[in-house]
mmCIF file of C-alpha atoms in Angstrom:
data_model
loop_
_atom_site.group_PDB
_atom_site.id
_atom_site.type_symbol
_atom_site.label_atom_id
_atom_site.label_comp_id
_atom_site.label_asym_id
_atom_site.label_seq_id
_atom_site.Cartn_x
_atom_site.Cartn_y
_atom_site.Cartn_z
ATOM 1 C CA MET J 197 -23.901 18.672 14.730
ATOM 2 C CA VAL J 198 -20.788 16.276 13.605
ATOM 3 C CA SER J 199 -21.723 14.170 10.515
ATOM 4 C CA ASN J 200 -21.561 10.331 10.963
ATOM 5 C CA PRO J 201 -18.265 8.861 9.919
ATOM 6 C CA ASP J 202 -17.618 6.398 7.092
ATOM 7 C CA PRO J 203 -17.023 4.036 8.583
ATOM 8 C CA PRO J 204 -17.157 4.266 12.421
ATOM 9 C CA GLY J 205 -14.413 2.586 14.400
ATOM 10 C CA ARG J 206 -13.509 1.365 17.857
ATOM 11 C CA ILE J 207 -10.663 3.807 19.164
ATOM 12 C CA VAL J 208 -8.357 3.813 21.993
ATOM 13 C CA VAL J 209 -7.204 7.322 22.945
ATOM 14 C CA VAL J 210 -3.913 7.474 24.929
ATOM 15 C CA ASP J 211 -3.077 10.753 26.627
ATOM 16 C CA ASP J 212 -1.756 11.434 30.236
ATOM 17 C CA ASP J 213 -3.847 14.484 30.599
ATOM 18 C CA PRO J 214 -7.295 13.362 31.408
ATOM 19 C CA THR J 215 -8.796 16.659 30.241
ATOM 20 C CA VAL J 216 -7.387 16.245 26.581
ATOM 21 C CA ALA J 217 -8.299 12.531 26.574
ATOM 22 C CA ASP J 218 -11.846 13.391 27.515
ATOM 23 C CA VAL J 219 -12.134 16.096 25.190
ATOM 24 C CA VAL J 220 -10.953 13.950 22.148
ATOM 25 C CA GLY J 221 -12.764 10.962 23.295
ATOM 26 C CA ARG J 222 -16.142 12.822 23.654
ATOM 27 C CA TYR J 223 -15.805 14.455 20.165
ATOM 28 C CA LEU J 224 -14.970 11.187 18.595
ATOM 29 C CA VAL J 225 -18.046 9.494 20.404
ATOM 30 C CA ARG J 226 -20.313 12.365 18.890
ATOM 31 C CA ASP J 227 -18.788 11.575 15.483
ATOM 32 C CA GLY J 228 -19.992 7.955 15.897
ATOM 33 C CA HIS J 229 -17.091 6.065 17.221
ATOM 34 C CA THR J 230 -16.618 3.735 20.114
ATOM 35 C CA VAL J 231 -13.927 5.171 22.371
ATOM 36 C CA GLU J 232 -11.948 3.945 25.247
ATOM 37 C CA CYS J 233 -9.445 6.547 27.065
ATOM 38 C CA VAL J 234 -6.185 5.347 28.810
ATOM 39 C CA HIS J 235 -3.432 7.419 30.197
ATOM 40 C CA ASP J 236 -0.145 5.659 29.943
ATOM 41 C CA GLY J 237 1.837 3.465 27.602
ATOM 42 C CA TYR J 238 1.733 0.397 29.361
ATOM 43 C CA GLU J 239 -2.097 0.383 29.716
ATOM 44 C CA ALA J 240 -2.497 1.170 26.148
ATOM 45 C CA LEU J 241 -0.333 -1.827 25.176
ATOM 46 C CA ARG J 242 -2.291 -4.151 27.288
ATOM 47 C CA ARG J 243 -5.606 -3.011 25.799
ATOM 48 C CA VAL J 244 -4.393 -3.355 22.287
ATOM 49 C CA ALA J 245 -3.212 -6.795 23.034
ATOM 50 C CA GLU J 246 -6.560 -7.971 24.810
ATOM 51 C CA GLU J 247 -8.738 -6.437 22.179
ATOM 52 C CA PRO J 248 -7.047 -4.813 19.079
ATOM 53 C CA PRO J 249 -8.971 -1.452 18.216
ATOM 54 C CA ASP J 250 -9.541 0.023 14.765
ATOM 55 C CA LEU J 251 -7.260 2.803 15.534
ATOM 56 C CA VAL J 252 -5.059 4.305 18.424
ATOM 57 C CA VAL J 253 -5.078 7.910 18.961
ATOM 58 C CA LEU J 254 -1.612 8.282 20.840
ATOM 59 C CA ASP J 255 0.110 11.246 22.642
ATOM 60 C CA LEU J 256 3.794 11.400 22.017
ATOM 61 C CA MET J 257 4.758 12.695 25.482
ATOM 62 C CA LEU J 258 3.828 10.032 27.728
ATOM 63 C CA PRO J 259 5.286 9.213 31.215
ATOM 64 C CA GLY J 260 7.433 5.930 31.611
ATOM 65 C CA MET J 261 6.940 4.830 27.960
ATOM 66 C CA ASP J 262 6.856 7.558 25.391
ATOM 67 C CA GLY J 263 4.544 7.404 22.278
ATOM 68 C CA LEU J 264 7.446 6.517 19.875
ATOM 69 C CA GLU J 265 8.004 3.237 21.895
ATOM 70 C CA VAL J 266 4.376 2.460 22.416
ATOM 71 C CA CYS J 267 3.918 2.890 18.635
ATOM 72 C CA ARG J 268 6.911 0.672 17.934
ATOM 73 C CA GLU J 269 5.621 -2.070 20.116
ATOM 74 C CA ILE J 270 2.084 -1.928 18.633
ATOM 75 C CA GLN J 271 3.588 -2.482 15.150
ATOM 76 C CA ARG J 272 5.639 -5.226 16.408
ATOM 77 C CA SER J 273 2.755 -7.451 17.393
ATOM 78 C CA SER J 274 -0.308 -6.181 15.310
ATOM 79 C CA TRP J 275 -1.076 -3.992 12.413
ATOM 80 C CA VAL J 276 -3.165 -1.301 14.305
ATOM 81 C CA PRO J 277 -3.055 2.176 12.687
ATOM 82 C CA VAL J 278 -1.826 4.918 14.930
ATOM 83 C CA LEU J 279 -2.465 8.722 14.871
ATOM 84 C CA MET J 280 0.062 10.343 17.046
ATOM 85 C CA LEU J 281 -0.540 13.785 18.872
ATOM 86 C CA THR J 282 2.299 15.930 20.050
ATOM 87 C CA ALA J 283 3.116 19.593 21.406
ATOM 88 C CA ARG J 284 6.251 19.095 19.390
ATOM 89 C CA THR J 285 6.512 21.204 16.202
ATOM 90 C CA ASP J 286 9.959 20.023 14.905
ATOM 91 C CA GLU J 287 9.622 18.099 11.526
ATOM 92 C CA ALA J 288 12.360 15.601 12.759
ATOM 93 C CA ASP J 289 9.651 14.402 15.402
ATOM 94 C CA LYS J 290 7.161 13.873 12.899
ATOM 95 C CA VAL J 291 9.527 11.842 10.804
ATOM 96 C CA ALA J 292 10.668 9.826 13.733
ATOM 97 C CA GLY J 293 6.889 9.183 14.165
ATOM 98 C CA PHE J 294 6.456 7.854 10.788
ATOM 99 C CA ALA J 295 9.632 5.893 11.013
ATOM 100 C CA VAL J 296 8.073 3.630 13.736
ATOM 101 C CA GLY J 297 4.981 3.163 12.066
ATOM 102 C CA ALA J 298 2.689 5.929 12.838
ATOM 103 C CA ASP J 299 -0.049 6.555 10.093
ATOM 104 C CA ASP J 300 -0.409 10.295 10.772
ATOM 105 C CA TYR J 301 0.715 12.870 12.945
ATOM 106 C CA LEU J 302 -1.243 15.930 14.476
ATOM 107 C CA THR J 303 0.247 18.855 16.357
ATOM 108 C CA LYS J 304 -1.160 20.538 19.357
ATOM 109 C CA PRO J 305 -3.228 22.632 19.589
ATOM 110 C CA PHE J 306 -5.336 21.087 16.887
ATOM 111 C CA SER J 307 -8.911 21.450 15.473
ATOM 112 C CA LEU J 308 -11.264 18.637 16.889
ATOM 113 C CA ARG J 309 -12.723 18.858 13.425
ATOM 114 C CA GLU J 310 -9.252 18.139 11.696
ATOM 115 C CA LEU J 311 -8.789 15.326 14.044
ATOM 116 C CA ALA J 312 -12.168 13.607 13.128
ATOM 117 C CA MET J 313 -11.384 14.145 9.490
ATOM 118 C CA ARG J 314 -8.033 12.435 9.959
ATOM 119 C CA VAL J 315 -9.388 9.649 11.883
ATOM 120 C CA ARG J 316 -12.054 9.056 9.100
ATOM 121 C CA ALA J 317 -9.281 9.142 6.395
ATOM 122 C CA ILE J 318 -7.274 6.345 8.193
ATOM 123 C CA LEU J 319 -10.233 4.239 8.916
ATOM 124 C CA ARG J 320 -11.345 4.513 5.161
ATOM 125 C CA ARG J 321 -7.765 3.713 3.964
ATOM 126 C CA VAL J 322 -7.847 0.602 6.426
ATOM 127 C CA GLU J 323 -11.292 -0.437 5.049
ATOM 128 C CA ARG J 324 -9.947 -0.144 1.359
ATOM 129 C CA ILE J 325 -6.855 -2.427 2.368
ATOM 130 C CA ASP J 326 -9.126 -5.006 3.926
ATOM 131 C CA SER J 327 -11.254 -5.047 0.890
ATOM 132 C CA LEU J 328 -8.373 -5.722 -1.460
ATOM 133 C CA GLY J 329 -8.977 -8.866 -2.001
ATOM 134 C CA ASN J 330 -9.377 -12.020 -1.280
ATOM 135 C CA GLY J 331 -7.761 -13.460 -4.380
ATOM 136 C CA THR J 332 -5.464 -10.480 -5.506
ATOM 137 C CA GLY J 333 -2.484 -12.840 -5.540
ATOM 138 C CA GLU J 334 1.033 -11.692 -5.748
ATOM 139 C CA LEU J 335 2.522 -9.048 -7.785
ATOM 140 C CA SER J 336 5.989 -9.590 -9.298
ATOM 141 C CA ARG J 337 8.189 -6.828 -10.499
ATOM 142 C CA GLY J 338 11.777 -8.013 -11.241
ATOM 143 C CA ALA J 339 13.248 -9.187 -7.947
ATOM 144 C CA LEU J 340 10.399 -7.757 -6.043
ATOM 145 C CA THR J 341 7.291 -9.709 -5.036
ATOM 146 C CA ILE J 342 4.336 -8.030 -3.316
ATOM 147 C CA ASP J 343 1.410 -9.774 -1.893
ATOM 148 C CA ALA J 344 -1.284 -7.281 -1.021
ATOM 149 C CA SER J 345 -3.755 -9.659 0.771
ATOM 150 C CA LYS J 346 -0.893 -10.689 3.119
ATOM 151 C CA ARG J 347 0.661 -7.199 3.360
ATOM 152 C CA ARG J 348 4.209 -8.803 2.495
ATOM 153 C CA ALA J 349 6.975 -7.480 0.316
ATOM 154 C CA VAL J 350 10.014 -9.780 -0.579
ATOM 155 C CA VAL J 351 13.037 -8.597 -2.503
ATOM 156 C CA ASP J 352 15.859 -10.881 -3.627
ATOM 157 C CA GLY J 353 14.214 -13.573 -1.627
ATOM 158 C CA ASP J 354 14.158 -11.559 1.641
ATOM 159 C CA GLU J 355 11.210 -10.205 3.407
ATOM 160 C CA VAL J 356 11.322 -6.470 3.735
ATOM 161 C CA ALA J 357 10.010 -4.987 7.002
ATOM 162 C CA LEU J 358 7.691 -1.934 5.866
ATOM 163 C CA THR J 359 5.420 0.088 8.161
ATOM 164 C CA PRO J 360 1.797 0.149 6.934
ATOM 165 C CA LEU J 361 2.118 3.565 4.916
ATOM 166 C CA GLU J 362 5.494 2.302 3.340
ATOM 167 C CA PHE J 363 3.844 -0.674 2.027
ATOM 168 C CA ASP J 364 0.783 1.221 0.787
ATOM 169 C CA ILE J 365 3.127 3.685 -1.125
ATOM 170 C CA LEU J 366 5.192 0.835 -2.609
ATOM 171 C CA LEU J 367 1.970 -0.922 -3.790
ATOM 172 C CA THR J 368 0.623 2.074 -5.361
ATOM 173 C CA LEU J 369 3.635 2.625 -7.358
ATOM 174 C CA ALA J 370 4.391 -1.012 -8.229
ATOM 175 C CA ARG J 371 0.697 -1.500 -9.405
ATOM 176 C CA SER J 372 1.368 1.157 -12.188
ATOM 177 C CA PRO J 373 4.986 0.724 -13.571
ATOM 178 C CA GLY J 374 5.960 3.794 -15.682
ATOM 179 C CA VAL J 375 3.116 5.944 -14.465
ATOM 180 C CA VAL J 376 4.304 9.127 -12.772
ATOM 181 C CA PHE J 377 2.577 9.877 -9.399
ATOM 182 C CA THR J 378 2.946 13.401 -8.031
ATOM 183 C CA ARG J 379 3.412 13.862 -4.257
ATOM 184 C CA GLU J 380 -0.119 15.245 -4.036
ATOM 185 C CA GLN J 381 -1.591 12.259 -5.806
ATOM 186 C CA LEU J 382 0.307 9.880 -3.331
ATOM 187 C CA MET J 383 -0.994 11.916 -0.337
ATOM 188 C CA ASP J 384 -4.604 11.779 -1.934
ATOM 189 C CA GLY J 385 -4.461 7.931 -2.609
ATOM 190 C CA VAL J 386 -2.441 6.715 0.392
ATOM 191 C CA TRP J 387 -3.360 9.217 3.273
ATOM 192 C CA GLY J 388 -6.629 10.085 1.900
ATOM 193 C CA TYR J 389 -6.084 13.918 2.311
ATOM 194 C CA ARG J 390 -3.212 16.485 1.771
ATOM 195 C CA ASP J 391 -1.432 18.691 4.278
ATOM 196 C CA PHE J 392 0.964 21.657 3.970
ATOM 197 C CA ALA J 393 4.001 19.242 4.562
ATOM 198 C CA GLY J 394 2.668 16.519 2.397
ATOM 199 C CA GLY J 395 5.834 16.732 -0.049
ATOM 200 C CA ARG J 396 8.257 16.328 2.540
ATOM 201 C CA VAL J 397 6.338 13.726 4.335
ATOM 202 C CA VAL J 398 6.057 11.620 1.000
ATOM 203 C CA ASP J 399 9.826 12.257 0.294
ATOM 204 C CA SER J 400 10.929 10.852 3.743
ATOM 205 C CA HIS J 401 8.713 7.742 3.290
ATOM 206 C CA VAL J 402 10.193 7.095 -0.162
ATOM 207 C CA ALA J 403 13.645 7.524 1.000
ATOM 208 C CA ARG J 404 13.022 4.875 3.863
ATOM 209 C CA ILE J 405 11.428 2.471 1.260
ATOM 210 C CA ARG J 406 14.501 2.821 -0.925
ATOM 211 C CA ARG J 407 16.813 2.028 1.879
ATOM 212 C CA LYS J 408 14.837 -1.096 2.833
ATOM 213 C CA LEU J 409 14.842 -2.225 -0.672
ATOM 214 C CA GLY J 410 18.581 -1.912 -0.831
ATOM 215 C CA GLU J 411 18.430 0.693 -3.558
ATOM 216 C CA ASP J 412 21.197 2.548 -5.077
ATOM 217 C CA GLY J 413 20.685 6.277 -5.074
ATOM 218 C CA GLN J 414 22.202 6.875 -8.332
ATOM 219 C CA GLU J 415 20.697 3.959 -10.166
ATOM 220 C CA PRO J 416 17.416 2.890 -8.208
ATOM 221 C CA ARG J 417 16.305 -0.619 -9.361
ATOM 222 C CA PHE J 418 12.501 0.126 -8.484
ATOM 223 C CA ILE J 419 11.491 3.520 -7.527
ATOM 224 C CA GLN J 420 12.710 6.397 -9.776
ATOM 225 C CA THR J 421 12.408 10.195 -8.980
ATOM 226 C CA VAL J 422 10.783 12.422 -11.687
ATOM 227 C CA HIS J 423 12.311 15.697 -10.879
ATOM 228 C CA GLY J 424 10.015 18.502 -10.107
ATOM 229 C CA ILE J 425 7.008 15.977 -10.221
ATOM 230 C CA GLY J 426 7.225 12.879 -8.059
ATOM 231 C CA TYR J 427 7.952 9.280 -8.468
ATOM 232 C CA SER J 428 7.221 6.253 -10.691
ATOM 233 C CA PHE J 429 7.998 2.460 -10.448
ATOM 234 C CA ARG J 430 10.541 1.392 -13.334
ATOM 235 C CA GLU J 431 9.015 -0.415 -16.028
ATOM 236 C CA ASP J 432 12.299 -2.399 -16.423
ATOM 237 C CA ALA J 433 12.656 -3.210 -12.660
ATOM 238 C CA SER J 434 15.258 -5.780 -12.232
#
């Protein structure tokens, strides 16, 4: 028997293979979620626009509009987390998924139990974000201002377009200047679990955050690398 999730969510499963969509959908329903299955990207975007779900489980290889484009469109119009599914094993495909705003990435064939675990981890993270706070106010670190409640980051007066995961990593680091976070701690705190590729995934996210903040790789203003350990936010951020 599958344990009840904490919290349950309303989930849209998008896969052009009806059998895969049905198996995934039934398992998530057994886990306590409400699930709707659709079979192409256009229908997925229509349903997300009509009634934004708590999570989209999205196949990468869709006819017409592929999963990367669907994810990109979802992130343009709303903040709905996306768990991407794919038969591709190339790490570049995983990085591409995260770059357009995916929250997680699972390679087929996958364990349904692992899928359910990752779904719960994403929903818990969203719940933590939602509970941040009314009244959390703004966090200022030199030329960088972060508003946790509005999910906005501004550097040198310009708003920075961050994906949900990028924002959470930046906020985690900026809240504790000078504290060194290992890659494993960032995986635990932001994703809610660890996987075998966690270190490389964290590194690719931090690299994109730095580019978006206009960081100089030699003399970063905000995020510094602690070689062999992880990352920290500069106490003297300018």
